[in-house]
Coordinates of C-alpha atoms in Angstrom, one line a residue:
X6 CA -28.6 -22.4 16.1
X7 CA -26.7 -19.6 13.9
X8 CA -24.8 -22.3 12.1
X9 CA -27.3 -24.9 11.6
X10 CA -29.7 -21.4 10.0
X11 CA -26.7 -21.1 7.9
X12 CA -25.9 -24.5 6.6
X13 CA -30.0 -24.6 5.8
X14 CA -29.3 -21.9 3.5
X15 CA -26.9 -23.2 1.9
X16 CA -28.4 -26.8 1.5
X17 CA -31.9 -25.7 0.1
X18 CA -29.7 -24.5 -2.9
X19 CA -28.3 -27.8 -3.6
X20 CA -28.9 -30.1 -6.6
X21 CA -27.8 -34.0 -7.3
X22 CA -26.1 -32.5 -10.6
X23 CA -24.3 -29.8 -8.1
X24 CA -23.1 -32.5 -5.4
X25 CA -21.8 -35.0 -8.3
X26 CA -20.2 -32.3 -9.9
X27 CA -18.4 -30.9 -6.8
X28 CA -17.2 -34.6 -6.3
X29 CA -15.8 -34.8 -9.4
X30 CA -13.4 -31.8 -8.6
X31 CA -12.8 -33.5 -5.5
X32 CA -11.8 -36.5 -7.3
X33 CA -10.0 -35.2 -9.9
X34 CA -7.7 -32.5 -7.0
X35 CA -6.2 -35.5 -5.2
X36 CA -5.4 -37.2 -8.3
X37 CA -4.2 -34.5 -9.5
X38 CA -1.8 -34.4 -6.1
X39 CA -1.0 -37.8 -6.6
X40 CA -0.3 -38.3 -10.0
X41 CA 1.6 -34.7 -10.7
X42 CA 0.2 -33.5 -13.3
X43 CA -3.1 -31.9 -13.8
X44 CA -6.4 -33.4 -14.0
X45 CA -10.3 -31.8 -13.8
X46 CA -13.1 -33.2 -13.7
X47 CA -16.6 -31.2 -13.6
X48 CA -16.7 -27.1 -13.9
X49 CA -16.5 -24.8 -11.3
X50 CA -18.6 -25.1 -8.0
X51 CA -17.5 -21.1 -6.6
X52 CA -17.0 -17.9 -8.4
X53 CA -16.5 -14.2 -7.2
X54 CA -17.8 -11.7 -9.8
X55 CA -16.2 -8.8 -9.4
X56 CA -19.6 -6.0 -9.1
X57 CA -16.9 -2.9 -9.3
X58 CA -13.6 -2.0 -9.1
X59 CA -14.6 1.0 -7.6
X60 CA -14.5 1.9 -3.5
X61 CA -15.5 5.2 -1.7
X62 CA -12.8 4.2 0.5
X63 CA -9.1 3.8 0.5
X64 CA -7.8 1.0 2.7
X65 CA -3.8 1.0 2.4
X66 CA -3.3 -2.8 1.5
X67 CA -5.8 -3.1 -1.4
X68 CA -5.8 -1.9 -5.0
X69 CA -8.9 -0.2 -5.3
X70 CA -7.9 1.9 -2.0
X71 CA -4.7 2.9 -3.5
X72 CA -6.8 3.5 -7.1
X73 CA -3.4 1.1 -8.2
X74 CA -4.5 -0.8 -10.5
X75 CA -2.7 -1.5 -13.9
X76 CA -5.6 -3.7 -15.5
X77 CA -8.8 -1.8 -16.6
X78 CA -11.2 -0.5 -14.1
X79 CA -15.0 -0.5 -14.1
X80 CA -18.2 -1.9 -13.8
X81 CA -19.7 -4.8 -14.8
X82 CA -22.4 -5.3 -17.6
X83 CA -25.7 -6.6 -16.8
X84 CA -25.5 -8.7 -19.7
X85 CA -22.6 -10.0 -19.3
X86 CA -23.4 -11.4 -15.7
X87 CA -26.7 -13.2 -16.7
X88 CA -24.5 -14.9 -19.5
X89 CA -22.4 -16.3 -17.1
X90 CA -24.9 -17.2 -15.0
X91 CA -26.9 -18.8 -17.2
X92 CA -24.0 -20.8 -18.6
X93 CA -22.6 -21.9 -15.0
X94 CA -25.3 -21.9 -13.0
X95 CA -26.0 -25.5 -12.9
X96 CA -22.6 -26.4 -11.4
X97 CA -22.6 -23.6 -8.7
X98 CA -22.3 -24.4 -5.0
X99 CA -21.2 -20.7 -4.1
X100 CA -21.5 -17.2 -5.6
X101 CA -19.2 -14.5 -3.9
X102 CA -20.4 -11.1 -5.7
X103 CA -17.3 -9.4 -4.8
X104 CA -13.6 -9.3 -6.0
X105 CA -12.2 -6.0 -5.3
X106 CA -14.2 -2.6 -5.0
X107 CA -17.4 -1.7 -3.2
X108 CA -20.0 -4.0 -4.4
X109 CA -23.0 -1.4 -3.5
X110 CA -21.7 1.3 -5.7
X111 CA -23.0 -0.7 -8.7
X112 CA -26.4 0.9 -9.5
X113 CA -27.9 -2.7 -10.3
X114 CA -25.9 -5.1 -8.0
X115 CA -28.6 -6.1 -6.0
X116 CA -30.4 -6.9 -9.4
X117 CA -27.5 -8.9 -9.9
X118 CA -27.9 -11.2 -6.8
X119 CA -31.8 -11.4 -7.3
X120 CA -31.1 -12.8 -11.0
X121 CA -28.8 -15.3 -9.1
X122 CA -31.1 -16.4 -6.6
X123 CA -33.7 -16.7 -9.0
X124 CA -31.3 -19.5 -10.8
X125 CA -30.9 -21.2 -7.5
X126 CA -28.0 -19.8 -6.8
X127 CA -26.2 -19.6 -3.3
X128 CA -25.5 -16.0 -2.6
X129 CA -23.1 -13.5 -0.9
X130 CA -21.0 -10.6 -0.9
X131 CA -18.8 -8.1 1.1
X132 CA -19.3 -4.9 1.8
X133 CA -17.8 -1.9 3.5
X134 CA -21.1 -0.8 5.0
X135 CA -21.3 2.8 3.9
X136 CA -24.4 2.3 1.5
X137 CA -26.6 0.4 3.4
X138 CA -29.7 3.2 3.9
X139 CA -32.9 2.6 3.9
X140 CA -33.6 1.5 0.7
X141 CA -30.7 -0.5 -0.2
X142 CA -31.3 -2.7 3.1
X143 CA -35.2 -3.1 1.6
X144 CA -33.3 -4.0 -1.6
X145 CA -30.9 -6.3 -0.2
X146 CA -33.9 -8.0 1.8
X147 CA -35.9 -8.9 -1.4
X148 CA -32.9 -9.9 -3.4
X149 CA -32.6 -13.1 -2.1
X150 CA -28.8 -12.8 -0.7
X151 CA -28.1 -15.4 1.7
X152 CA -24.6 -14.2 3.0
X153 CA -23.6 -10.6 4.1
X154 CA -20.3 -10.4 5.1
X155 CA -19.4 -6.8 6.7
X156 CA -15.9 -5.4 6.8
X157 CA -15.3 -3.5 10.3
X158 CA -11.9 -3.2 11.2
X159 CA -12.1 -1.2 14.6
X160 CA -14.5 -0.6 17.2
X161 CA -14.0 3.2 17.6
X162 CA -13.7 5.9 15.1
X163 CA -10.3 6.4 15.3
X164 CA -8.9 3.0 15.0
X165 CA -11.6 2.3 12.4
X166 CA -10.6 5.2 9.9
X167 CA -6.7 4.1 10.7
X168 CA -7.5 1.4 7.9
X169 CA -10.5 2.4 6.3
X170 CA -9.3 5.7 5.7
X171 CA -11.9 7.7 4.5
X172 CA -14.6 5.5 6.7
X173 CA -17.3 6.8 8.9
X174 CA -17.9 3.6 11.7
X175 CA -21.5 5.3 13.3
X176 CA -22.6 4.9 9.2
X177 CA -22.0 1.2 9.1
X178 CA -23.0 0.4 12.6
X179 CA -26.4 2.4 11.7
X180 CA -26.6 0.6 8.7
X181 CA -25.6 -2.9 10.2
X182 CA -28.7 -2.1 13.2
X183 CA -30.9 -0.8 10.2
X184 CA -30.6 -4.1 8.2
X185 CA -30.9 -6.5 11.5
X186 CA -34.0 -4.8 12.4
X187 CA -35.8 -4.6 9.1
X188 CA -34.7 -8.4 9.5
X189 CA -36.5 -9.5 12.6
X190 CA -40.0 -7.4 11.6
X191 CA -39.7 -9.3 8.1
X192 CA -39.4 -12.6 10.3
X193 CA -36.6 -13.5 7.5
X194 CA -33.5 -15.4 8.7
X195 CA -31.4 -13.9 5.6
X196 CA -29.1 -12.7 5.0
X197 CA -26.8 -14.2 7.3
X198 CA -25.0 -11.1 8.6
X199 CA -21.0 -12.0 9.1
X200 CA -18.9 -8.8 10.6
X201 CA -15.5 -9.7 9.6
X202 CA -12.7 -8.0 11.5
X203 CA -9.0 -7.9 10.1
X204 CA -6.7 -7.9 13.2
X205 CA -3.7 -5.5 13.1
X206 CA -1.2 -4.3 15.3
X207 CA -3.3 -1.4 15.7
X208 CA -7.2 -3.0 16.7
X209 CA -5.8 -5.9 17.9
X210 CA -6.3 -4.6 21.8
X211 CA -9.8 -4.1 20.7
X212 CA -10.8 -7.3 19.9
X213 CA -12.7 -8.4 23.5
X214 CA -14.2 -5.0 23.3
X215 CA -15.7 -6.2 19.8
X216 CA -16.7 -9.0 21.0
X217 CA -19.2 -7.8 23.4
X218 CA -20.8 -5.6 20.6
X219 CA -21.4 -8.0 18.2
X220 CA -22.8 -10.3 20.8
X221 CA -25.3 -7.4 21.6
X222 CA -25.9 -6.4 18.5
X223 CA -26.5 -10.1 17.4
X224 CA -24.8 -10.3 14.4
X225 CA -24.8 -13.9 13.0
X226 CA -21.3 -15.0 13.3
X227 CA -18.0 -12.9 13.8
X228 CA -15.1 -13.3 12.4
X229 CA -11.2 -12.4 13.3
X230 CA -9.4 -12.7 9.7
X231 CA -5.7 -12.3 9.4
X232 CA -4.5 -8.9 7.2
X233 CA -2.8 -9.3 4.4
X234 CA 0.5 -7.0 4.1
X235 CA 2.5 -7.1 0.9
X236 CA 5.8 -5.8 1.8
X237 CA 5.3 -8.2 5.2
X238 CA 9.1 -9.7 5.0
X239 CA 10.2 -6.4 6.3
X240 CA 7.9 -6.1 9.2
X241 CA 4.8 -3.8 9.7
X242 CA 2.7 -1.9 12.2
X243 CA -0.5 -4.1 11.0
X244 CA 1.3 -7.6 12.1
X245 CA -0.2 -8.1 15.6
X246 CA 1.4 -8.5 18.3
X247 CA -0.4 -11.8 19.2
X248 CA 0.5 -13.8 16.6
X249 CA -2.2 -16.3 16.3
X250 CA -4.2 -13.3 14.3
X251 CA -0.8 -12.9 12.4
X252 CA -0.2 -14.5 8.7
X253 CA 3.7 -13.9 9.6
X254 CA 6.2 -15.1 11.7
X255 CA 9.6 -13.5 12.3
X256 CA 12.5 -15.4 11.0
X257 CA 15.1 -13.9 14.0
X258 CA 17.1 -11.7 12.0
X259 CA 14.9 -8.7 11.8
X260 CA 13.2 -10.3 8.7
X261 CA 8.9 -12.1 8.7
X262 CA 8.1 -15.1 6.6
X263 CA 4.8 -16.8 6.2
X264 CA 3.4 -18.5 9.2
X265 CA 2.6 -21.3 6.5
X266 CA 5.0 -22.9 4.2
X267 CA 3.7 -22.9 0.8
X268 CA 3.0 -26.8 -0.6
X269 CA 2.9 -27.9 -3.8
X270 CA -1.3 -28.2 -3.8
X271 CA -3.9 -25.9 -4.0
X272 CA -7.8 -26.7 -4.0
X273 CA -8.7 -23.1 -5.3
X274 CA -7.8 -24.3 -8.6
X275 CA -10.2 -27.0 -8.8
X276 CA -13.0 -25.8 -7.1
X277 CA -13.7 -22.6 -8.7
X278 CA -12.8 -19.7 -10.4
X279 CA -12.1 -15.6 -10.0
X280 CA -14.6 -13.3 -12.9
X281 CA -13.3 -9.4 -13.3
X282 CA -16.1 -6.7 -13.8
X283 CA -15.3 -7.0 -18.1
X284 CA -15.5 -11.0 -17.9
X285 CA -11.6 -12.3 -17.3
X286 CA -11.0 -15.2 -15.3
X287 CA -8.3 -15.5 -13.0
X288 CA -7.5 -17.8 -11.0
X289 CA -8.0 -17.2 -7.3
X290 CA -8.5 -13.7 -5.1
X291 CA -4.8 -13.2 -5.0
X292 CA -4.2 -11.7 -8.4
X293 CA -5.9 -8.7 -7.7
X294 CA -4.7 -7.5 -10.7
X295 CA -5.3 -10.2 -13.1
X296 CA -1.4 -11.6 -14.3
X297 CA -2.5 -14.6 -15.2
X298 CA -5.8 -14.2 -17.4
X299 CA -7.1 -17.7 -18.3
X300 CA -9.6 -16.6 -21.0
X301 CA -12.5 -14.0 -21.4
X302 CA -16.1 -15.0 -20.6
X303 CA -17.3 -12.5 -23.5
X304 CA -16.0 -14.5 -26.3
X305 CA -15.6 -18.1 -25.0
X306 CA -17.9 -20.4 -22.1
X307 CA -16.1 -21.1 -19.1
X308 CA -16.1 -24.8 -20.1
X309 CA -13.9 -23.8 -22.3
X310 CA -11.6 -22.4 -20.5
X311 CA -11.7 -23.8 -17.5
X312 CA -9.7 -27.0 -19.2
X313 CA -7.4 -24.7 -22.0
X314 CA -3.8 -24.9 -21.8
X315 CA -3.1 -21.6 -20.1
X316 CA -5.2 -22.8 -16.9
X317 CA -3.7 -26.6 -17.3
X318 CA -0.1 -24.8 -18.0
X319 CA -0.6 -22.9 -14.5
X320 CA -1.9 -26.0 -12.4
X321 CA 1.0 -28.3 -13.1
X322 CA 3.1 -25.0 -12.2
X323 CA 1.8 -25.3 -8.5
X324 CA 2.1 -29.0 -8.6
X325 CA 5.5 -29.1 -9.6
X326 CA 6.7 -25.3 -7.5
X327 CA 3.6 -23.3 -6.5
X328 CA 6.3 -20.9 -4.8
X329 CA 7.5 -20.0 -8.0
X330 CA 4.1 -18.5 -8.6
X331 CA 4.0 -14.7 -7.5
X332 CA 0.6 -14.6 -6.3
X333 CA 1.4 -17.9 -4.0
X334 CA 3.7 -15.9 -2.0
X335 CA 1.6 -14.3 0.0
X336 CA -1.5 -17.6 0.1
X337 CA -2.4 -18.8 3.5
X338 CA -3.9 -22.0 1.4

């Protein structure tokens, strides 16, 4: 029942001009594969919009934990958000408010997703829990948001705060049962509430004990994501143990690889795009801190540069030897 809620949310958004458009980009990826070089059809159908780079907490394997960044920090402008909404919205299958930071500690995000939704807009973000009180969750309830994804990475304090350091695990699951509540006595079905655990070496013996919560807290969906580790060819604590949860594999000379071997293909780049809080796009989630700028949505349309020569220069790159690319070598695509 969860999924087919879900999917309905996500349909009702749809649009002829939307469904030819992601064909197009379909169309235009495989021939792209086939052919070797670089060929797009239609504009984006996904985009994350970075609300914030800033996070109240300081997770060891993200930028905005470590406060690491080299590219400029801040907030995005109201302004600058409905402009690219209004010039992308027609094309849009999927809006992911969220790059890095705390999406909540933007005084008018959930502004932000209600202007969206307004444009027909599919909706979600991710969040770290912390700020959902009582009037943000009456907020995020009228905004529209069709997707709440929450980030819970332990299922008691102490293993919780081992990653989220700086994290408080009663505050989100109060704010979780708060928003879930509020929910039901609306009689509204959205958001769809996703708690999304990364499994480490160090929760991963938690994981049944998660499972019974979230089944009686009835959260939507749950989810067990593999953690990203940078240095991970040298081995880390946060690897599991159980390596179906693990992105590595060890080689068997003291040294991990990816579990994945990196192909020459990758659909990110057709189907959509990455937005920082001051308007750069980037190609995909894993240049966190924007190498590989493709243009900036506060002089020129995405139509523009969705097709220039930097972004074309970069597809045939992953065509031709996507492990090459630095921000590849570490893609589970």
């Amino acid at each position: 029942m969860n999924q087919l809620i879900s999917a309905y949310g996500y349909l009702k958004f749809l649009s002829w001009r939307k469904l030819l458009n992601y064909l197009q980009l379909v169309l235009s990826f495989h021939y792209s594969r086939w052919f070797k070089k670089p060929i797009i059809w239609g504009q984006p159908t996904t985009l994350s919009i970075e609300p914030t780079t800033s996070c109240n907490l300081r997770c060891p394997e993200c930028p905005s934990g470590l406060r690491s960044f080299t590219r400029p920090t801040g907030m995005i402008q109201e302004s600058l958000f409905k402009k690219i909404i209004d010039e992308n919205g027609n094309s849009l299958t999927y809006l992911h408010l969220y790059f890095q930071g705390e999406p909540y500690l933007h005084p008018k995000f959930l502004d932000l997703v209600a202007y969206a939704n307004q444009k027909g807009i599919y909706t979600a973000t991710s969040t770290n829990a912390h700020y959902l009180n009582e009037e943000n969750v009456t907020k995020t309830l009228d905004s529209g948001l069709q997707q709440l994804i929450i980030s819970m990475d332990g299922i008691t304090q102490e293993i919780y705060e081992d990653y989220r350091i700086g994290g408080q695990l009663s505050k989100v699951q109060a704010g979780l049962k708060l928003l879930l509540e509020k929910r039901v006595i609306r009689k509204q079905k959205f958001p769809r509430v996703i708690v999304q655990f990364l499994v480490t070496g160090k929760n991963e013996h938690q994981i049944e004990q998660l499972k019974y919560w979230a089944k009686s807290m009835q959260v939507d969906e749950l989810q067990l994501k593999t953690t990203q580790v940078y240095d991970f060819e040298h081995g880390s604590d946060l690897i599991p143990t159980d390596l179906k949860y693990s992105r590595y594999i060890p080689t068997g000379d003291g040294k991990w690889k990816l579990k994945k071997d990196i192909e020459n293909k990758c659909w990110r780049m057709w189907q959509g795009a990455v937005v920082t809080w001051d308007g750069r796009v980037v190609p995909c989630c894993f240049d966190k801190d924007g190498a590989h700028v493709m243009g900036q949505l506060s002089f020129k349309p995405m139509k523009e540069i969705w097709k220039n020569t930097a972004y074309q220069t970069f597809r045939k790159q992953l065509l031709e030897d996507r492990k090459q690319i630095e921000i590849c070598k570490n893609c589970t695509e």
